[in-house]
mmCIF file of C-alpha atoms and ligand atoms in Angstrom:
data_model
loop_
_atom_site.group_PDB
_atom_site.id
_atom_site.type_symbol
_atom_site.label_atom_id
_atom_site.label_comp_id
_atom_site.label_asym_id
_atom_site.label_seq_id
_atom_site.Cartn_x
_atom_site.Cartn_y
_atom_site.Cartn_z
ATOM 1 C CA UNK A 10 184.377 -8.836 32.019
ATOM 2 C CA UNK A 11 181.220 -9.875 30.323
ATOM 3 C CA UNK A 12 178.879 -8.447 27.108
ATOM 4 C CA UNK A 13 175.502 -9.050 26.931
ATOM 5 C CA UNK A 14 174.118 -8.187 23.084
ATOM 6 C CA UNK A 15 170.622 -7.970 22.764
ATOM 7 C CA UNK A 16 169.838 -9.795 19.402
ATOM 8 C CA UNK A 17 167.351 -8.200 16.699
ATOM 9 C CA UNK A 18 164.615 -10.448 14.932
ATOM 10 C CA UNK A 19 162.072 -10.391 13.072
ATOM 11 C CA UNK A 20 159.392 -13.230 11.733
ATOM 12 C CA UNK A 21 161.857 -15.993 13.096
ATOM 13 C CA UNK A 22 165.100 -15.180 11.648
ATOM 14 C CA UNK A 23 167.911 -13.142 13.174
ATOM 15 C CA UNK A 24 168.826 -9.728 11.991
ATOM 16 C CA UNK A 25 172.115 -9.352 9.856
ATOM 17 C CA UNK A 26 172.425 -6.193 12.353
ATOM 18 C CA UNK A 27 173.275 -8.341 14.985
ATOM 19 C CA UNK A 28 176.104 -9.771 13.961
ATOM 20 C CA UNK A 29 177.826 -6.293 13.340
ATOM 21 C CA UNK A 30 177.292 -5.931 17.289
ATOM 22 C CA UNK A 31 178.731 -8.712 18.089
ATOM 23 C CA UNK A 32 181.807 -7.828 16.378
ATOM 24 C CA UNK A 33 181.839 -4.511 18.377
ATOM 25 C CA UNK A 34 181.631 -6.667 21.595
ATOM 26 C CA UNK A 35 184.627 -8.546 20.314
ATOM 27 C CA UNK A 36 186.369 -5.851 19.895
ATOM 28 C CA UNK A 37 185.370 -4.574 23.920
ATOM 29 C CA UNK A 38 186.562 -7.885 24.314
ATOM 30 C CA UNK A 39 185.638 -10.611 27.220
ATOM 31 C CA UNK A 40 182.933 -12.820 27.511
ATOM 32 C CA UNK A 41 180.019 -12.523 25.034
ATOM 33 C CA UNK A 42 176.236 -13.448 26.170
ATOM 34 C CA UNK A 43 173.613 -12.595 23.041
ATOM 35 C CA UNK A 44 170.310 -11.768 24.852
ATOM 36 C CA UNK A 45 167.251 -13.439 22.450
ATOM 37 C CA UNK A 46 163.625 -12.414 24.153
ATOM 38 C CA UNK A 47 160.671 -13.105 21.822
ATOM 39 C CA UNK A 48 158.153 -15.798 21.656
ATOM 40 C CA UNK A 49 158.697 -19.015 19.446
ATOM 41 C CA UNK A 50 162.130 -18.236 18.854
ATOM 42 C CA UNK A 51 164.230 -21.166 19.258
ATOM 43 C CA UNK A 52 165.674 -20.754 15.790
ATOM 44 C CA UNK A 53 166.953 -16.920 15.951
ATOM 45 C CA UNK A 54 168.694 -18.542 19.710
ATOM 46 C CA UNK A 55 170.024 -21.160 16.627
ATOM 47 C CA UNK A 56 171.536 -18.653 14.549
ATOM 48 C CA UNK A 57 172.851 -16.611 17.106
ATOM 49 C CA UNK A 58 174.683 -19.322 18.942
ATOM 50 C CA UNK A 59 176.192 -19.664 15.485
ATOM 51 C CA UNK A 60 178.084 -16.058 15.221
ATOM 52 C CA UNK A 61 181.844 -16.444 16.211
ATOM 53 C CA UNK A 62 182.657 -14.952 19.059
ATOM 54 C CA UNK A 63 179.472 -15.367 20.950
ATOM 55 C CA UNK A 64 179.902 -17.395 24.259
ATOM 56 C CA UNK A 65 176.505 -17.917 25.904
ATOM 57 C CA UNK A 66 173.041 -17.498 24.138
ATOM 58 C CA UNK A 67 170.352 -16.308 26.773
ATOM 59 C CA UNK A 68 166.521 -17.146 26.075
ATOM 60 C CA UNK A 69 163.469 -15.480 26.721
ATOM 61 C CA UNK A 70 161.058 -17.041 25.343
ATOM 62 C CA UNK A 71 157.967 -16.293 26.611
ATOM 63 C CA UNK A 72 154.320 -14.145 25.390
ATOM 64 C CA UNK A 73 155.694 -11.299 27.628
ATOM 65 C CA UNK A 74 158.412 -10.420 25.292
ATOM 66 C CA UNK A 75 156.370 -11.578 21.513
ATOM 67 C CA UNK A 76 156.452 -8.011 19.966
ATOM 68 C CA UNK A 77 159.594 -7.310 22.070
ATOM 69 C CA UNK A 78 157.375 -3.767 23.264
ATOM 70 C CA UNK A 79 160.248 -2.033 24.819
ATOM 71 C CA UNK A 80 158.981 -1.697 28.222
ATOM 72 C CA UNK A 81 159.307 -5.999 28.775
ATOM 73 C CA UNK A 82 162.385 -5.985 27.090
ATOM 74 C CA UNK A 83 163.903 -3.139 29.227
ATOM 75 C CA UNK A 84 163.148 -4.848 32.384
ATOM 76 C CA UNK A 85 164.474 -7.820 31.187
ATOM 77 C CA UNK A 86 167.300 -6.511 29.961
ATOM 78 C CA UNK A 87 167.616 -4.538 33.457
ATOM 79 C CA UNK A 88 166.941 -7.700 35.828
ATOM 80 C CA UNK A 89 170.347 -9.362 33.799
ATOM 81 C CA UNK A 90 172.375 -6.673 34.118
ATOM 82 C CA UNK A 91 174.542 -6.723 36.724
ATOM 83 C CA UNK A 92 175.768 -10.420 35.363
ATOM 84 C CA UNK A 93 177.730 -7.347 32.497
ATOM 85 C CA UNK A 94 180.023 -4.641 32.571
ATOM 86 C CA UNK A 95 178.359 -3.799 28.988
ATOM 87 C CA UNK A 96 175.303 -3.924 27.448
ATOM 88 C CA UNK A 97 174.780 -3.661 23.706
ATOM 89 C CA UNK A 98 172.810 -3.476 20.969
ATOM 90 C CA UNK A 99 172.399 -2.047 17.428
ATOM 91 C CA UNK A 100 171.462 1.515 17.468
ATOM 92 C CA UNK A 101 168.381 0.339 15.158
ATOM 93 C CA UNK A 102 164.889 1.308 15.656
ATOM 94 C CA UNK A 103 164.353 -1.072 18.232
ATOM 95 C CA UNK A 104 167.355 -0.713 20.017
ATOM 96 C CA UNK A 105 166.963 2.903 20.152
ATOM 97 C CA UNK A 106 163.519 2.055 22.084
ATOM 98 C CA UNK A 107 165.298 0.136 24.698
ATOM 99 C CA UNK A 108 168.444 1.095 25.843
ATOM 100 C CA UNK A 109 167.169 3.999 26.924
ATOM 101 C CA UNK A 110 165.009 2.755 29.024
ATOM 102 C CA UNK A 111 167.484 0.172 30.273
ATOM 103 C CA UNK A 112 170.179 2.989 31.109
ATOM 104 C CA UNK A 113 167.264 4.526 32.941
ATOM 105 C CA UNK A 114 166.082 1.892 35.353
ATOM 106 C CA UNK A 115 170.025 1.213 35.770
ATOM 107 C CA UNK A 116 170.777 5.015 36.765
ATOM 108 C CA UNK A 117 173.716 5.231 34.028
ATOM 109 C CA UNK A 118 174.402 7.380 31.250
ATOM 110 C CA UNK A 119 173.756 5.682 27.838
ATOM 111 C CA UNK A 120 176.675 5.573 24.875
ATOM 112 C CA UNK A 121 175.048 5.814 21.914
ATOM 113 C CA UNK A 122 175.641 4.790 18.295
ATOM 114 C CA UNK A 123 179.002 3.808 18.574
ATOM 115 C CA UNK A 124 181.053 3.458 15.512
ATOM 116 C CA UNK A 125 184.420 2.386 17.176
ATOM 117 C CA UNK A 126 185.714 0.987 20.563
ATOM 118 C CA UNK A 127 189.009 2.624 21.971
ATOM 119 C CA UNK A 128 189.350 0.682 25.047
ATOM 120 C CA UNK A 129 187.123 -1.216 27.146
ATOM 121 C CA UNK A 130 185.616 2.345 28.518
ATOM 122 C CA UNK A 131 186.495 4.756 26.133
ATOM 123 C CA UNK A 132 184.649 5.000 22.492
ATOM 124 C CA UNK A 133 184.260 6.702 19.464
ATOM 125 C CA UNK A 134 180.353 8.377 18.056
ATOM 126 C CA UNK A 135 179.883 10.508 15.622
ATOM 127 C CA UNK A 136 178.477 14.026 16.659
ATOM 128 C CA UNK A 137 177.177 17.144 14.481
ATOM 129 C CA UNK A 138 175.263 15.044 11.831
ATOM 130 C CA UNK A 139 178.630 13.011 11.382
ATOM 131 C CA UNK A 140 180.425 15.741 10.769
ATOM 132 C CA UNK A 141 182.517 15.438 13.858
ATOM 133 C CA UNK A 142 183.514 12.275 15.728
ATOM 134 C CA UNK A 143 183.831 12.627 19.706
ATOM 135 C CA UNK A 144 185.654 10.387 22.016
ATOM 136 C CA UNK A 145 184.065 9.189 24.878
ATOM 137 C CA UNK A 146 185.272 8.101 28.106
ATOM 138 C CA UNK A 147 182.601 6.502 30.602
ATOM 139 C CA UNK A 148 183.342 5.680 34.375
ATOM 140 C CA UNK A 149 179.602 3.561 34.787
ATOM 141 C CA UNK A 150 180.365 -0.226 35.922
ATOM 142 C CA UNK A 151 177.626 -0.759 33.279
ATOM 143 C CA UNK A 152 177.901 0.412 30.056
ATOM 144 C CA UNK A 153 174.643 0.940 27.993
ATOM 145 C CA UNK A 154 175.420 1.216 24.517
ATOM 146 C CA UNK A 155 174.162 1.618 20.888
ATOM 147 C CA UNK A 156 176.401 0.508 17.986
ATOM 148 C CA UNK A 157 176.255 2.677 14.694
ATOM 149 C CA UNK A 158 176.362 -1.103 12.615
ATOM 150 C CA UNK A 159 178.069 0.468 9.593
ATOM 151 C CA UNK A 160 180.906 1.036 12.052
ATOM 152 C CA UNK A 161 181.745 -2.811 12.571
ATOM 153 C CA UNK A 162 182.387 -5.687 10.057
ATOM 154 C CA UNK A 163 179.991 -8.538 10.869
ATOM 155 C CA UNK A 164 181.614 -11.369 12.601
ATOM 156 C CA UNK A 165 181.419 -14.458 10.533
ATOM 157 C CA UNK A 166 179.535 -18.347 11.240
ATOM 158 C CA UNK A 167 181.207 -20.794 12.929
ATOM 159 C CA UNK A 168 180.277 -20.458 16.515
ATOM 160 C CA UNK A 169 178.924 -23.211 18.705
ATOM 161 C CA UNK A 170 177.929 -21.353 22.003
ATOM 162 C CA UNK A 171 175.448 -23.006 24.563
ATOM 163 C CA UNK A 172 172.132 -21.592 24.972
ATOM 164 C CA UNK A 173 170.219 -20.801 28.399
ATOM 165 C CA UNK A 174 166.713 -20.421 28.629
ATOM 166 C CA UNK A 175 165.906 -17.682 31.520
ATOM 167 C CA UNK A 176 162.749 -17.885 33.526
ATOM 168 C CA UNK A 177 161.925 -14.630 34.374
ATOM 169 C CA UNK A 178 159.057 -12.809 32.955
ATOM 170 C CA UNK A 179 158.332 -8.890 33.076
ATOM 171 C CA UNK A 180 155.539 -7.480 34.416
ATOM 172 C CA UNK A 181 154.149 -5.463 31.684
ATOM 173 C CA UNK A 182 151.289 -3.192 32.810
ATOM 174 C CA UNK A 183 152.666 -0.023 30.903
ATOM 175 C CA UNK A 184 151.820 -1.088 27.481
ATOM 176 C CA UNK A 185 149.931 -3.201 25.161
ATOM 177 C CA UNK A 186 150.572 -4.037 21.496
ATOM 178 C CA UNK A 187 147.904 -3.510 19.274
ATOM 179 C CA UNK A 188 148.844 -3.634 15.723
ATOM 180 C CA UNK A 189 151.890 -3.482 13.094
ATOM 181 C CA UNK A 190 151.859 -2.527 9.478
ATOM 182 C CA UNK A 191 154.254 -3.672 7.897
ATOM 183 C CA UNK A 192 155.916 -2.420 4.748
ATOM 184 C CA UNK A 193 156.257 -5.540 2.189
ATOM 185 C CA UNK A 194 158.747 -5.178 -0.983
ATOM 186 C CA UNK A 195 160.588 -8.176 -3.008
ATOM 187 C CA UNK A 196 163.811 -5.517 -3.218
ATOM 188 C CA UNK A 197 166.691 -5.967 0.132
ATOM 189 C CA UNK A 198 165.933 -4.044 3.182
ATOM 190 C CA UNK A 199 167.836 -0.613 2.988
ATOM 191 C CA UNK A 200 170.041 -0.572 6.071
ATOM 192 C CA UNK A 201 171.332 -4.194 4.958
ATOM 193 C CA UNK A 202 171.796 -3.347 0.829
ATOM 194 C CA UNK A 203 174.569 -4.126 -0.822
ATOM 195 C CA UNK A 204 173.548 -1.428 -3.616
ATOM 196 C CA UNK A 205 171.394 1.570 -2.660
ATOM 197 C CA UNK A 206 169.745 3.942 -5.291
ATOM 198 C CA UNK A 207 168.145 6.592 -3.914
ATOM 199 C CA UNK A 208 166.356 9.508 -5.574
ATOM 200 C CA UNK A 209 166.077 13.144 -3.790
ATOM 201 C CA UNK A 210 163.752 16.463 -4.784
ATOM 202 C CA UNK A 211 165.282 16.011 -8.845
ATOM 203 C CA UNK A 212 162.817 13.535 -8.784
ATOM 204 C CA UNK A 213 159.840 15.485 -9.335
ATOM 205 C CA UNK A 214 157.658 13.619 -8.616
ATOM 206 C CA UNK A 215 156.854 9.696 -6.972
ATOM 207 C CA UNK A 216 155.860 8.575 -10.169
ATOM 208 C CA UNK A 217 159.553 8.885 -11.600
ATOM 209 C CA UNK A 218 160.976 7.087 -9.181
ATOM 210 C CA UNK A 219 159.723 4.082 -11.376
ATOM 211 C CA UNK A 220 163.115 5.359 -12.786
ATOM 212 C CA UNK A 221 164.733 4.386 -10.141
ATOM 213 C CA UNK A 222 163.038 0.785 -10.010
ATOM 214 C CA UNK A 223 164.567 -0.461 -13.124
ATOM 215 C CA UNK A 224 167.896 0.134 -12.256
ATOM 216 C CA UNK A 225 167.346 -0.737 -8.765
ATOM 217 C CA UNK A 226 166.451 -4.157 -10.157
ATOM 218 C CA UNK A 227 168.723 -4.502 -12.429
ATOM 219 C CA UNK A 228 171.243 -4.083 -9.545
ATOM 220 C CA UNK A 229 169.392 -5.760 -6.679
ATOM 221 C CA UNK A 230 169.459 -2.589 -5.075
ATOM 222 C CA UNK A 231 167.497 -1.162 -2.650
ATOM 223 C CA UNK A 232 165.568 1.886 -3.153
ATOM 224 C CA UNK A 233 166.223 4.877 -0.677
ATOM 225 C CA UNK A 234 165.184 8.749 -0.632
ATOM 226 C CA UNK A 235 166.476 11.915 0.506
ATOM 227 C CA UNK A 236 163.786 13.371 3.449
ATOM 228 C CA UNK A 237 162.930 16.357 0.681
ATOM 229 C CA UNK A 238 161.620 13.850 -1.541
ATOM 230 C CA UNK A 239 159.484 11.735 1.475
ATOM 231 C CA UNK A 240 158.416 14.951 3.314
ATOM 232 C CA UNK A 241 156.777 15.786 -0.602
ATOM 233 C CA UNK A 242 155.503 13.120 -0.216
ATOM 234 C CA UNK A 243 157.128 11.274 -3.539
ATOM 235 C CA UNK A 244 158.277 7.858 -1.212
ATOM 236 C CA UNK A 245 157.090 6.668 2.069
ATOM 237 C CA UNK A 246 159.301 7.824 4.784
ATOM 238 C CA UNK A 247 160.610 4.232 5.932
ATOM 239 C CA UNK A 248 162.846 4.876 2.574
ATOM 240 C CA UNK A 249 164.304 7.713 4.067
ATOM 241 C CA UNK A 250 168.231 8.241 4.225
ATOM 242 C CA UNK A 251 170.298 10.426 6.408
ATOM 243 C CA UNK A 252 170.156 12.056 10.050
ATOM 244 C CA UNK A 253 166.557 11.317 10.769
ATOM 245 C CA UNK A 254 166.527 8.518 8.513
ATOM 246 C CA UNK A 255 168.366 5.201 7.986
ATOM 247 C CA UNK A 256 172.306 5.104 7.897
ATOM 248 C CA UNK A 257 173.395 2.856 5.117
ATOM 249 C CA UNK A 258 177.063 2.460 4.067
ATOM 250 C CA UNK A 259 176.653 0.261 0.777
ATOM 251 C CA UNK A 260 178.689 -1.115 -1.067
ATOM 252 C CA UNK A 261 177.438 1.259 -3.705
ATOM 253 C CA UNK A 262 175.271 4.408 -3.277
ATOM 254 C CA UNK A 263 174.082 5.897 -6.373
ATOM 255 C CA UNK A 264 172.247 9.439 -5.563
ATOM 256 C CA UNK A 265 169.966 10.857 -8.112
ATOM 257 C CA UNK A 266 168.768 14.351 -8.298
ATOM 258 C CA UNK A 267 170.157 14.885 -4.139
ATOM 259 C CA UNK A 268 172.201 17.647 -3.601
ATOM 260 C CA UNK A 269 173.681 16.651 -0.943
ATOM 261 C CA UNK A 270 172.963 18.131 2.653
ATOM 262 C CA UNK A 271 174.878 17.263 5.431
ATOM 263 C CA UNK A 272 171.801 15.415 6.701
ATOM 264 C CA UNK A 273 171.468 12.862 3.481
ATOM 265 C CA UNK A 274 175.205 12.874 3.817
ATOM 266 C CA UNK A 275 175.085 12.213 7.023
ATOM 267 C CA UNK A 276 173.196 8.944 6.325
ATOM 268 C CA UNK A 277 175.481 7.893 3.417
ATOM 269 C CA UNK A 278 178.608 9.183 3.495
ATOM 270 C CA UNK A 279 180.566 5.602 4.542
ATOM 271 C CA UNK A 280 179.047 3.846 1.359
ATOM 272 C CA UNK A 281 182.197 2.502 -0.374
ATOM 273 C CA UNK A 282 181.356 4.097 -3.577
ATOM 274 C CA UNK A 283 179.307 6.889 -4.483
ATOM 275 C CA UNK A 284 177.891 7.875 -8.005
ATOM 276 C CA UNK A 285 175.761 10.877 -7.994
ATOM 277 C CA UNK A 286 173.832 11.982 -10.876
ATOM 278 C CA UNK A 287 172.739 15.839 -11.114
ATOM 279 C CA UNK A 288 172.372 18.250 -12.746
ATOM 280 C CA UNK A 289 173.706 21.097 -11.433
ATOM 281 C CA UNK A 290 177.779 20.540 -11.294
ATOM 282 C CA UNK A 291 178.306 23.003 -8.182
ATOM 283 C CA UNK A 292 176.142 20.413 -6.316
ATOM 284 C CA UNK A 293 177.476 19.631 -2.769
ATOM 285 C CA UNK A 294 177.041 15.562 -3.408
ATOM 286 C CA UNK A 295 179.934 16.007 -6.138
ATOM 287 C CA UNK A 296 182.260 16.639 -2.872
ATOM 288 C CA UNK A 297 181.430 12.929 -1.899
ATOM 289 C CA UNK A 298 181.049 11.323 -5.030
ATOM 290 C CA UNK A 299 183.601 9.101 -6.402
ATOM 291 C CA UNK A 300 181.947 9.016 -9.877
ATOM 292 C CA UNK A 301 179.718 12.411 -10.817
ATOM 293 C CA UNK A 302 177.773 12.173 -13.486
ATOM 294 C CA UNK A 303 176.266 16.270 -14.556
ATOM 295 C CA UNK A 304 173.482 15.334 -16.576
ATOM 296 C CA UNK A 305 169.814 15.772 -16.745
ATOM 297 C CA UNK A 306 168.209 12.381 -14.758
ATOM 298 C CA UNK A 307 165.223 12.163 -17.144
ATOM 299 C CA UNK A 308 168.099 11.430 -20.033
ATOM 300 C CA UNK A 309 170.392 9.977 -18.242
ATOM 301 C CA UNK A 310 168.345 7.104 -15.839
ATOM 302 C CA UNK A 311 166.820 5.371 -18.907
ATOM 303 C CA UNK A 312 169.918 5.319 -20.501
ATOM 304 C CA UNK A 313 171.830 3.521 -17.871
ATOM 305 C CA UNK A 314 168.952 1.011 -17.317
ATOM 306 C CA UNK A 315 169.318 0.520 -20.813
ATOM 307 C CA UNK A 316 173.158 -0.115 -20.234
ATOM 308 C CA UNK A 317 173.130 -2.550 -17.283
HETATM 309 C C1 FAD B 17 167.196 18.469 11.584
HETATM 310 C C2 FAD B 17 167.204 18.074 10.128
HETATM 311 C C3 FAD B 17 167.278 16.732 9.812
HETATM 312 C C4 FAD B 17 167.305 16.329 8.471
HETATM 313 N N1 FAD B 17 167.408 15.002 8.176
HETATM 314 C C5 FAD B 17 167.525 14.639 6.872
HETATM 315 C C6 FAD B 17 167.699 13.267 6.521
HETATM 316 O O1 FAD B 17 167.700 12.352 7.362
HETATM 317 N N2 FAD B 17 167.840 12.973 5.218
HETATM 318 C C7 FAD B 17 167.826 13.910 4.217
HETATM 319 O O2 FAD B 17 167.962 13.551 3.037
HETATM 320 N N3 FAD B 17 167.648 15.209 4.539
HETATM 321 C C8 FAD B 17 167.478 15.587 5.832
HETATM 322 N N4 FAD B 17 167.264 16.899 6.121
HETATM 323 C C9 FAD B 17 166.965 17.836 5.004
HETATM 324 C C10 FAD B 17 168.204 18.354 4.285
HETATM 325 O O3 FAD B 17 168.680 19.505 4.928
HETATM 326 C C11 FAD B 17 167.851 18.706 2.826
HETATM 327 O O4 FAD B 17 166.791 19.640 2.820
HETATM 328 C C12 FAD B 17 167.442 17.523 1.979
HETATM 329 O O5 FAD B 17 168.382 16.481 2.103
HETATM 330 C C13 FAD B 17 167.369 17.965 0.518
HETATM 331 O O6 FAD B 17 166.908 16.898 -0.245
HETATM 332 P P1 FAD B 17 167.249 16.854 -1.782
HETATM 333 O O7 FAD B 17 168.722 16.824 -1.983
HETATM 334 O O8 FAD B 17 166.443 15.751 -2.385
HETATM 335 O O9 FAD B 17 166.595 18.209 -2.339
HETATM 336 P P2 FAD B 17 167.274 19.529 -2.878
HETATM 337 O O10 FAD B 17 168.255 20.070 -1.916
HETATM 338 O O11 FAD B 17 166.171 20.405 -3.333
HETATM 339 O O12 FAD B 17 168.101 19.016 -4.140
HETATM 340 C C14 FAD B 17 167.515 18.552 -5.315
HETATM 341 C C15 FAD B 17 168.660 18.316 -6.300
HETATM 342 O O13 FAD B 17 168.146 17.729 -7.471
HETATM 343 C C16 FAD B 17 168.832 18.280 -8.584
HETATM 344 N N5 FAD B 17 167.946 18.144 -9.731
HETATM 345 C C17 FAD B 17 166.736 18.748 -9.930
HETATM 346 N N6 FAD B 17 166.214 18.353 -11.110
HETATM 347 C C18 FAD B 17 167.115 17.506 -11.663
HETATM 348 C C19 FAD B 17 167.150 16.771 -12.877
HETATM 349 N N7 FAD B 17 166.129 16.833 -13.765
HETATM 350 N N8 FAD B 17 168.226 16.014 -13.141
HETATM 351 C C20 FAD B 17 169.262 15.930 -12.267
HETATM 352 N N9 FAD B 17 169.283 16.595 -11.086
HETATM 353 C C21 FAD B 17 168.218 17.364 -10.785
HETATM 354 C C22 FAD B 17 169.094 19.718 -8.197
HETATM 355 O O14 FAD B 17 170.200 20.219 -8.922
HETATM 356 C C23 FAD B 17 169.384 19.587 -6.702
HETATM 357 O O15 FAD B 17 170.774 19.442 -6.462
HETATM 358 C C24 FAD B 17 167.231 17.313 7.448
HETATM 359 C C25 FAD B 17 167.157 18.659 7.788
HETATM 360 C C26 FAD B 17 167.145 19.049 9.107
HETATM 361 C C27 FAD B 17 167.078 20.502 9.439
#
């Protein structure tokens, strides 16, 4: 039995997230192929030939797939398929865009966003906003699936897998890149944050969340939101956290002025410790908070900057 894990990049350098699915792969278990399609990307195929576990890396390197749209990728991903009883990748933005489309053109049902493997066939996703966890049994020879990467411990460095370059080239008539805007910020990117410090409606405003940015760098955390505070427009919503945000399971998740819906929760839950500050004690978030602080933020923020 083979995997085929379609690597995430960006700007030439391979996406911690990948590794994570790679680990779920091991844990499938058989043959792993990581799937790199992009344009100048001999060094991403370097770093992913470098995860343990990983077999085989496959190359596309070609114009068709340079801002890996996901109609290319899908037919790419579809033309390789039957080499694989499984198909993976992380249940990201981008990989969200393609599997889809790959289960589509392949006529199966797609798994998505894993968060444990049971058996070759038979996996675990969360359901309900997380707050149930089905099992999942699927009788397609090919597997399409998303992994939730908070779900899986990356697999180390230390692999020395052979890489393939593949020839063929997608016929892309469906759609044409244009433009990206790109969010730039010196701080970690959220889903990959070893601290996350996130600031909900309490906030009052987006000014205040400059209160967040001290401690946030005094931490090398990364900022997040609750989607009250982005749809007021405080915080762009790329910062959001939860069920229609980014999931983020932190080493440390420190939630400011967030009650706690089982949306945001939803989105932080499986952070290894949680400090919430708020000032309302009956707030939900003091259910899944390992330290609580009840206190007014506007006292309490510049006092803890002051104290890191
Ligand atoms: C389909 C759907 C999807 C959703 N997806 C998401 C999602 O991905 N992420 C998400 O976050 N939400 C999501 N939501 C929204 C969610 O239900 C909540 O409305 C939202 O999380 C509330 O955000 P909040 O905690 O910042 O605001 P509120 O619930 O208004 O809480 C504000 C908190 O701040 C505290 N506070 C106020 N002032 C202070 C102060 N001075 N000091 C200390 N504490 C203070 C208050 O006591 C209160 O607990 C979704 C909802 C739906 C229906």
């Amino acid at each position: 039995m083979s995997i085929l894990v379609l690597a995430e990049h960006q700007d030439g350098a391979l996406a911690g997230a990948t590794a994570h699915v790679v680990a779920a792969a091991k844990a499938i278990g058989g043959d792993i192929d990581v799937l790199v399609a992009g344009e100048g990307v001999a060094a991403v195929a370097e770093a992913a030939a470098g995860l343990d576990g990983v077999g085989k890396v496959r190359v596309a390197d070609n114009a068709a797939y340079a801002h890996q749209l996901a109609e290319p990728m899908a037919a790419l991903i579809a033309e390789l398929a039957d080499d694989y009883g499984h198909v993976l990748a992380a249940a990201s933005t981008s990989g969200k865009n393609v599997l889809p489309r790959v289960a589509a053109l392949k006529d199966v049902a797609q798994i998505s966003e894993i968060i444990a493997v049971e058996s070759p066939d038979t996996f675990k996703r969360p359901i309900y906003a997380g707050n149930a966890i089905a099992t999942v049994q699927s009788e397609d020879a090919l597997k399409v699936i998303t992994v939730r990467t908070t779900g899986f411990d990356a697999v180390g460095e230390g692999g020395s897998a052979g890489v393939e370059a593949i020839d063929f080239v997608a016929d892309n008539s469906q759609s044409t890149f244009i433009k990206e805007e790109l969010a730039e910020s010196d701080r970690p990117e959220l889903g990959a944050a070893k601290v996350v410090v996130s600031g909900g409606r309490g906030m009052g405003n987006g000014e205040n969340f400059k209160l967040l940015d001290g401690i946030a760098d005094k931490l090398g955390a990364a900022v997040g939101a609750s989607r009250a505070a982005v749809d007021a427009g405080f915080v762009p919503n790329d910062m959001q956290v939860g069920q229609t945000g980014k999931i983020v399971a932190p080493e440390l998740y420190i939630a400011v002025g967030i009650s706690g819906a089982i949306q945001h929760l939803a989105g932080m839950k499986d952070s290894k410790v949680i400090v919430a500050i708020n000032k309302d004690e009956e707030a939900p978030i003091f259910q899944v908070a390992d330290y609580g602080l009840v206190a007014d933020l506007f006292d309490a923020l510049p006092e803890l900057e002051q104290k890191l």
